[in-house]
C-alpha angles and dihedrals in degrees: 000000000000132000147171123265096277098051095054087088108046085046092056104041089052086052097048081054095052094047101042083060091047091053086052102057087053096263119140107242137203124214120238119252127218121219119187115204131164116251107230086059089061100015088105087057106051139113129192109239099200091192096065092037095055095045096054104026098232125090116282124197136188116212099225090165099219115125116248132226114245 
């Protein structure tokens, strides 16, 4: 899952909240890792994925790594 800047937050948050539950529940949990990588190195390589997008607000991408035609 990748994002722009302002989605980095929201993301995050959501996933504290999912994991604090897991850990609940008695389930191990990692914690998420964030990577920061400039765009024009992966932009080839992007899809938008509109789900997450619409949940959050801020553009979502998955990283399919196939090339796409321009």
């Amino acid at each position: 899952m990748l994002t722009e800047r302002p989605g980095v937050l929201p993301w995050l948050a959501n996933m504290m909240e999912v994991m604090e539950s897991d850990s609940e529940a008695g389930h191990r949990s990692d914690s998420p890792v964030v990577f920061r990588v400039k765009r024009f190195v992966i932009d080839r390589l992007l899809e938008h994925d509109p789900d997450q997008t619409r949940e959050y607000g801020v553009s979502f991408f998955l990283l399919t790594g196939l090339a796409r035609q321009e």
